[in-house]
XYZ file of C-alpha atoms in Angstrom:
511
model
C -43.981 207.450 -15.039
C -45.314 204.577 -17.138
C -43.911 205.686 -20.463
C -40.701 206.899 -18.905
C -39.945 203.686 -17.077
C -41.041 200.995 -19.540
C -37.485 199.720 -19.811
C -35.158 198.685 -17.033
C -31.401 198.952 -17.061
C -29.851 197.737 -20.265
C -26.265 197.270 -21.270
C -24.948 195.991 -24.561
C -21.468 194.961 -23.489
C -20.210 194.290 -19.963
C -16.453 193.708 -19.974
C -13.930 193.545 -17.189
C -12.577 196.904 -18.315
C -15.636 199.099 -18.695
C -15.301 202.804 -19.421
C -17.651 205.676 -20.149
C -16.509 205.721 -23.750
C -17.829 202.205 -24.353
C -21.429 201.114 -24.671
C -23.503 201.982 -21.669
C -26.801 201.701 -19.897
C -29.860 202.848 -21.728
C -33.209 203.571 -20.137
C -35.142 204.583 -23.208
C -38.685 203.443 -23.558
C -40.810 206.412 -24.548
C -43.032 205.615 -27.490
C -41.349 206.220 -30.807
C -37.820 206.133 -29.437
C -35.145 203.554 -30.089
C -35.025 200.728 -27.600
C -31.978 199.216 -25.920
C -30.426 196.138 -27.441
C -30.708 194.190 -24.208
C -32.678 194.541 -20.984
C -31.676 193.706 -17.438
C -34.092 193.755 -14.541
C -32.765 194.422 -11.072
C -33.063 190.674 -10.417
C -30.894 189.964 -13.452
C -28.311 192.459 -12.226
C -28.358 190.991 -8.708
C -27.782 187.491 -10.029
C -24.965 188.680 -12.274
C -23.313 190.599 -9.437
C -23.136 187.439 -7.358
C -20.763 185.880 -9.865
C -18.867 188.937 -11.145
C -18.031 191.789 -8.775
C -17.146 194.020 -11.727
C -20.762 194.194 -12.861
C -22.094 196.686 -10.260
C -19.224 199.046 -11.088
C -20.011 198.623 -14.782
C -23.632 199.585 -14.175
C -22.530 202.682 -12.247
C -20.199 203.665 -15.071
C -23.192 203.393 -17.339
C -25.024 205.991 -15.262
C -22.103 208.381 -15.650
C -22.288 207.830 -19.388
C -25.983 208.726 -19.329
C -25.029 212.102 -17.842
C -23.436 213.158 -21.151
C -25.761 211.324 -23.536
C -27.467 213.334 -26.250
C -31.190 212.734 -26.459
C -31.375 211.665 -22.811
C -34.171 214.178 -22.315
C -36.299 212.206 -24.762
C -35.780 214.120 -28.005
C -34.207 213.193 -31.312
C -33.635 216.678 -32.711
C -33.223 219.178 -29.888
C -29.692 220.567 -29.839
C -30.029 221.494 -26.176
C -30.672 217.879 -25.123
C -27.268 216.590 -23.982
C -27.453 215.580 -20.339
C -26.490 217.300 -17.107
C -24.622 220.180 -18.706
C -27.698 220.975 -20.779
C -29.705 221.653 -17.639
C -26.823 223.633 -16.190
C -27.347 225.990 -19.138
C -31.079 226.166 -18.416
C -30.366 227.257 -14.860
C -27.743 229.817 -15.858
C -30.186 231.360 -18.325
C -33.276 231.255 -16.121
C -31.506 233.174 -13.361
C -30.196 235.646 -15.930
C -26.458 235.411 -15.277
C -26.027 233.957 -18.766
C -27.473 236.218 -21.441
C -28.546 235.114 -24.885
C -27.128 238.253 -26.481
C -27.623 237.238 -30.136
C -30.186 234.707 -31.340
C -29.964 233.487 -34.912
C -30.998 229.849 -34.614
C -33.379 230.255 -31.698
C -32.063 227.712 -29.204
C -33.075 228.659 -25.643
C -34.879 231.825 -26.705
C -38.594 231.093 -26.405
C -38.792 228.289 -23.849
C -35.972 229.421 -21.540
C -35.039 233.100 -21.912
C -38.649 234.130 -22.615
C -39.939 231.750 -19.918
C -42.481 229.969 -22.115
C -41.724 226.481 -20.762
C -42.055 227.411 -17.068
C -45.489 228.841 -17.824
C -46.822 226.122 -20.151
C -46.711 222.456 -19.166
C -47.169 221.368 -22.795
C -43.740 222.729 -23.774
C -41.188 219.993 -24.365
C -38.399 221.468 -22.227
C -40.376 220.595 -19.103
C -40.413 216.978 -20.199
C -36.703 216.984 -21.018
C -35.720 218.057 -17.517
C -38.157 215.662 -15.856
C -37.260 212.686 -18.029
C -33.493 213.095 -17.763
C -33.339 213.169 -13.973
C -35.853 210.394 -13.453
C -33.903 208.339 -15.966
C -30.829 208.637 -13.742
C -32.963 207.804 -10.695
C -34.258 204.675 -12.404
C -30.749 203.508 -13.244
C -29.507 204.171 -9.707
C -32.466 202.268 -8.265
C -31.554 199.204 -10.300
C -27.936 199.319 -9.134
C -29.015 199.689 -5.504
C -31.481 196.810 -5.837
C -28.829 194.605 -7.449
C -26.631 195.126 -4.387
C -29.293 194.112 -1.897
C -31.627 197.082 -1.727
C -31.830 200.400 0.066
C -31.031 199.036 3.530
C -28.203 196.713 2.507
C -24.516 197.238 3.260
C -22.506 195.142 0.791
C -19.671 193.059 2.201
C -17.157 193.612 -0.600
C -15.489 197.010 -0.801
C -16.062 197.180 -4.569
C -19.787 196.749 -4.028
C -19.821 199.251 -1.176
C -18.283 201.809 -3.493
C -20.786 201.029 -6.249
C -23.650 201.371 -3.772
C -22.277 204.658 -2.449
C -21.977 206.136 -5.918
C -25.463 205.000 -6.930
C -27.015 206.539 -3.820
C -25.141 209.804 -4.363
C -26.270 209.943 -7.985
C -29.880 209.261 -7.021
C -29.741 212.090 -4.481
C -28.068 214.364 -7.022
C -30.926 213.837 -9.474
C -33.636 214.347 -6.860
C -31.830 217.507 -5.768
C -32.078 219.009 -9.235
C -35.694 217.905 -9.530
C -36.500 219.742 -6.294
C -34.697 222.846 -7.511
C -36.347 222.926 -10.907
C -39.870 221.902 -9.872
C -40.420 223.578 -6.487
C -40.239 227.327 -5.992
C -38.718 227.055 -2.540
C -38.539 224.533 0.249
C -41.975 224.142 1.830
C -41.898 220.908 3.861
C -45.517 219.836 3.536
C -45.927 220.688 -0.154
C -46.392 217.607 -2.359
C -43.881 218.037 -5.185
C -42.501 214.851 -6.791
C -43.079 211.120 -7.039
C -40.343 209.499 -4.940
C -39.127 206.319 -6.611
C -36.582 204.361 -4.577
C -37.453 200.871 -5.802
C -37.080 199.604 -9.370
C -39.880 198.495 -11.660
C -42.574 200.687 -10.109
C -44.422 202.532 -12.844
C -46.393 205.254 -11.096
C -46.564 206.900 -7.687
C -48.285 209.987 -6.288
C -46.303 213.031 -5.227
C -44.330 212.898 -2.014
C -43.884 215.989 0.103
C -40.755 218.081 -0.079
C -39.848 216.917 3.407
C -40.049 213.281 2.338
C -37.924 213.880 -0.762
C -35.306 215.808 1.198
C -35.243 213.142 3.917
C -34.527 210.532 1.271
C -31.750 212.632 -0.239
C -30.187 213.074 3.174
C -30.398 209.352 3.941
C -28.821 208.500 0.596
C -26.008 210.993 1.044
C -25.229 209.999 4.607
C -24.970 206.423 3.378
C -22.861 207.502 0.402
C -20.346 209.369 2.559
C -19.958 206.284 4.754
C -19.848 203.748 1.914
C -17.286 205.738 -0.065
C -14.813 205.927 2.802
C -11.538 204.562 1.417
C -12.650 204.718 -2.222
C -9.789 205.750 -4.499
C -11.441 206.432 -7.797
C -9.767 205.704 -11.114
C -11.252 208.717 -12.910
C -12.808 212.048 -11.913
C -16.154 211.173 -13.467
C -16.761 208.943 -10.427
C -18.305 210.341 -7.257
C -15.919 210.000 -4.329
C -16.484 210.778 -0.667
C -15.824 214.509 -0.973
C -18.092 214.893 -3.990
C -20.820 213.145 -1.979
C -20.180 215.579 0.886
C -20.568 218.512 -1.486
C -23.834 217.207 -2.911
C -25.037 216.770 0.678
C -24.009 220.356 1.482
C -25.931 221.646 -1.534
C -29.033 219.709 -0.461
C -28.912 221.111 3.074
C -28.212 224.600 1.727
C -31.316 224.436 -0.453
C -33.386 223.248 2.490
C -32.004 225.956 4.775
C -31.712 226.024 8.548
C -28.867 223.561 9.080
C -26.016 225.855 8.192
C -23.637 224.398 10.768
C -23.927 221.047 9.005
C -23.209 222.732 5.658
C -20.179 224.427 7.193
C -18.951 221.142 8.657
C -19.386 219.202 5.408
C -17.595 221.799 3.313
C -14.864 222.154 5.912
C -14.328 218.388 5.766
C -13.885 218.728 2.007
C -11.446 221.626 2.313
C -9.320 219.980 4.988
C -9.162 216.466 3.502
C -8.897 217.106 -0.220
C -5.838 217.208 -2.437
C -7.598 219.601 -4.815
C -6.280 223.160 -4.999
C -7.890 226.341 -6.267
C -6.915 227.879 -9.585
C -3.863 230.097 -9.470
C -4.124 233.627 -10.945
C -2.379 232.679 -14.193
C -4.848 229.825 -14.744
C -8.020 231.908 -14.454
C -7.919 233.228 -18.006
C -7.178 231.362 -21.226
C -5.126 232.489 -24.209
C -6.550 230.170 -26.890
C -3.618 230.591 -29.272
C -1.321 229.105 -26.643
C -2.937 225.698 -26.967
C -6.124 223.772 -26.407
C -5.519 222.390 -22.906
C -6.534 224.689 -20.068
C -8.176 224.879 -16.678
C -11.725 224.842 -18.024
C -11.551 222.253 -20.789
C -9.244 219.546 -19.445
C -10.150 217.425 -16.428
C -6.480 216.668 -15.810
C -4.949 220.096 -16.475
C -5.215 221.330 -12.886
C -6.069 219.908 -9.476
C -9.138 222.065 -8.935
C -11.691 219.828 -10.675
C -13.419 217.714 -8.028
C -15.842 216.083 -10.440
C -15.817 216.037 -14.211
C -15.557 213.763 -17.199
C -12.855 213.191 -19.770
C -14.625 213.469 -23.124
C -13.098 211.411 -25.923
C -13.935 210.917 -29.593
C -15.591 207.637 -28.656
C -18.282 209.558 -26.775
C -19.514 210.838 -30.145
C -20.225 214.418 -29.066
C -20.358 217.164 -31.661
C -22.456 220.286 -32.148
C -25.067 218.838 -29.798
C -23.092 219.360 -26.611
C -22.301 221.974 -23.978
C -19.293 223.134 -26.001
C -21.454 223.236 -29.110
C -23.773 225.709 -27.404
C -21.465 227.860 -25.241
C -17.940 228.000 -26.656
C -17.093 230.275 -29.574
C -13.830 228.368 -30.077
C -15.793 225.257 -31.019
C -17.827 224.436 -34.106
C -20.775 225.873 -32.269
C -23.840 228.046 -32.057
C -21.793 230.388 -29.891
C -19.594 230.921 -32.939
C -22.298 230.828 -35.620
C -24.982 233.089 -34.209
C -26.485 232.173 -30.831
C -24.132 234.091 -28.548
C -24.031 233.367 -24.835
C -22.504 236.111 -22.717
C -22.180 237.182 -19.124
C -24.997 239.437 -17.972
C -23.841 243.033 -18.535
C -24.705 244.119 -14.994
C -22.832 241.198 -13.475
C -19.808 241.980 -15.626
C -19.920 245.606 -14.486
C -19.806 244.385 -10.877
C -16.449 242.664 -11.413
C -13.635 245.034 -10.370
C -11.193 246.047 -13.094
C -8.307 244.486 -11.162
C -10.045 241.125 -10.733
C -8.393 238.400 -12.838
C -11.830 237.030 -13.767
C -12.734 240.262 -15.566
C -10.388 239.086 -18.291
C -12.413 235.936 -18.944
C -14.861 237.933 -21.051
C -14.372 239.981 -24.219
C -14.694 243.612 -23.161
C -15.273 245.391 -26.453
C -18.723 246.949 -26.968
C -17.929 247.512 -30.657
C -17.500 243.779 -31.190
C -20.611 241.642 -31.654
C -19.079 239.088 -29.318
C -18.969 241.595 -26.469
C -19.010 239.825 -23.090
C -18.741 236.329 -24.528
C -16.504 234.107 -22.311
C -13.766 233.959 -24.941
C -11.014 233.760 -22.348
C -12.659 231.346 -19.929
C -13.964 228.584 -22.180
C -11.932 227.702 -25.266
C -11.780 224.268 -26.881
C -9.390 225.331 -29.649
C -7.215 228.222 -30.743
C -9.542 229.445 -33.475
C -13.008 230.965 -33.366
C -15.359 228.372 -34.797
C -12.863 225.580 -34.292
C -11.581 223.206 -36.917
C -13.346 220.020 -35.860
C -16.956 219.064 -35.310
C -15.852 216.357 -32.855
C -15.907 217.452 -29.221
C -13.068 216.205 -27.017
C -12.992 219.085 -24.510
C -14.070 217.883 -21.082
C -17.097 218.623 -18.883
C -16.684 220.061 -15.400
C -19.353 219.268 -12.792
C -17.706 220.562 -9.619
C -14.608 222.548 -8.631
C -12.940 222.901 -5.238
C -13.730 226.632 -5.297
C -17.350 225.670 -4.658
C -16.409 224.217 -1.279
C -14.780 227.490 -0.170
C -17.706 229.604 -1.376
C -20.383 227.400 0.147
C -18.380 227.188 3.372
C -18.205 230.988 3.471
C -21.949 231.258 2.857
C -22.825 228.705 5.546
C -20.568 230.313 8.140
C -21.989 233.758 7.372
C -25.477 232.398 8.063
C -24.642 230.649 11.374
C -23.256 233.349 11.939
C -19.553 232.620 12.259
C -18.426 235.613 10.278
C -14.722 235.212 11.010
C -14.717 231.754 9.428
C -16.827 233.069 6.538
C -14.344 235.823 5.815
C -11.433 233.368 6.010
C -12.925 231.071 3.356
C -13.957 233.939 1.100
C -10.540 235.587 1.342
C -8.787 232.303 0.536
C -10.463 232.491 -2.871
C -10.194 236.238 -3.379
C -6.478 236.256 -2.581
C -6.097 234.321 -5.839
C -8.323 236.680 -7.843
C -7.709 240.293 -6.708
C -4.626 242.205 -5.487
C -6.098 242.657 -2.006
C -8.981 240.999 -0.187
C -8.667 243.301 2.841
C -12.029 244.930 2.118
C -13.748 241.719 3.234
C -12.628 242.325 6.836
C -15.130 245.153 7.207
C -18.117 243.195 5.865
C -20.759 241.914 8.265
C -24.334 240.701 8.181
C -26.197 241.016 4.910
C -23.299 242.875 3.271
C -21.082 239.842 3.835
C -23.734 237.467 2.487
C -24.243 239.697 -0.548
C -20.518 239.668 -1.279
C -20.330 235.890 -1.019
C -23.304 235.570 -3.369
C -21.690 237.967 -5.849
C -18.386 236.104 -5.740
C -20.196 232.805 -6.283
C -21.840 234.198 -9.408
C -18.555 235.581 -10.734
C -16.351 232.577 -9.934
C -18.732 229.920 -11.201
C -20.214 231.771 -14.178
C -21.285 229.393 -16.918
C -20.785 226.300 -14.755
C -24.406 225.748 -13.769
C -24.291 226.959 -10.169
C -25.792 230.469 -10.381
C -29.388 229.218 -10.354
C -28.755 227.183 -7.206
C -27.146 230.187 -5.507
C -30.063 232.423 -6.505
C -32.517 230.093 -4.780
C -30.385 229.640 -1.649
C -30.051 233.415 -1.329
C -33.718 234.031 -2.180
C -32.490 236.649 -4.614
C -34.332 238.898 -7.004
C -32.599 239.056 -10.364
C -32.717 241.893 -12.860
C -31.487 241.244 -16.364
C -28.817 243.517 -17.786
C -28.855 245.399 -21.063
C -27.453 242.597 -23.235
C -30.448 240.279 -22.824
C -33.003 240.027 -25.625
C -36.042 240.083 -23.344
C -37.205 241.269 -19.902
C -34.319 243.736 -19.619
C -34.430 245.656 -16.334
C -37.407 243.714 -14.972
C -36.895 242.435 -11.401
C -37.812 238.751 -11.098
C -37.755 237.080 -7.655
C -36.320 233.596 -7.158
C -39.776 232.117 -6.455
C -41.499 233.648 -9.457
C -43.535 231.206 -11.542
C -41.137 231.843 -14.424
C -38.170 230.448 -12.502
C -39.444 226.864 -12.202
C -40.467 224.236 -14.731
C -43.904 222.661 -14.931
C -44.628 218.968 -14.415
C -44.841 217.866 -18.061
C -48.096 217.192 -19.816
C -47.426 213.538 -20.591
C -46.540 212.824 -16.950
C -49.869 214.200 -15.787
C -51.689 212.320 -18.548
C -49.966 208.976 -17.977
C -49.596 208.913 -14.198
C -53.079 208.370 -12.725
C -51.891 209.692 -9.351
C -51.002 213.141 -10.716
C -53.576 215.724 -11.670
C -52.129 219.129 -10.766
C -49.065 221.325 -10.945
C -46.945 222.352 -7.987
C -47.924 225.662 -6.427
């Protein structure tokens, strides 16, 4: 990690009112890249925090800003390098639920949809994924160290909340690293260097069990530390978001389904978030630009997301610039992203979500999500400045994951109850669920997860939890009709070349 971690946390301006739209932490340091204007070691941050309790919160806000930063994967030119939502797209495409149906400019085609990166460690997309998540880890480590270290419990509530968020964000990043760099959970397989202290340049791989144990410890701490935290904006991780990240971690590990059910049930029973109503599921772009999938404040169903403003400086290089045809975007200009044709065919005609996609085979935009994601009222948009928001987590995920966990316990009555709570808002009758048992019930929950959360970066995670084999539909440009299991070599990224070259403790790929 030497090149990746040459710089510690840096922040240009720390003010009493710090927001994600202002200057933020920068962890650059790879050769040839711009460097931060100021550097803070964890010792600097700890000293500053002793005299100003706003500083830890400011550092945490900086981590949230990194999550939407273009170039955070270490590139200057790649238009798919824009933070967390960029890797959500990678997952949606790798698992096949998102099809690249037209490719004019070539983004995602070779490395992702043709699986070149997962089979060649010299390809830059491997490095982007690796660098982005370890960058977040590094920032979180500095915040944690500034508040006393991994075993500390800060006295002030403000510092407890900062510590809880930092630990949740560190676990969140390690979770995605485990998903993208290990085929499936094998406890004794050495998979990733586990950095939990700042200013350590290189470490050997830890086992999957060690990485998962650390994630669990971080998330248990986060849930406790965030008790009583009333966040000021949805970009911040609160207690229920931490519970959901914990549930995802345990779901990926497998085996502890009662704990997953309990965590998600705690979310469902304590939250003020509500699921989308039928009229909110589809968008009529001409009716306006604020809707359930582009505005963090439009409905109560967003658990975690960020309010994008002009000050964030996002444009074509953004999630909207890649996915949404109603933006100045590749999705408008010639790199069309669409729902997999087979998945679309599996959506019943009377399901409200069927209407999220253009159903017109004669139109080149067939199966694009024109009525789910829309940042304006006009195809192509009128502005190159992105102000539509990013969603990271919706309350519907809690119901779906709760249903899945209960079906695996098995507590099938509870599973059906959670699944039907969602379906009652999507189809005229959910009565058919009452007859589902065993694998048929699990299959239905998996299908509904793919339909409900299409394009939101959760299909890849569900594929791995369900150990599914995916078969691409007819609107993909490659590998159409070829079954690909979840643990195929093509479904995971490779440890990047420069990491193996620069970390003397690493010499091989994961199995």
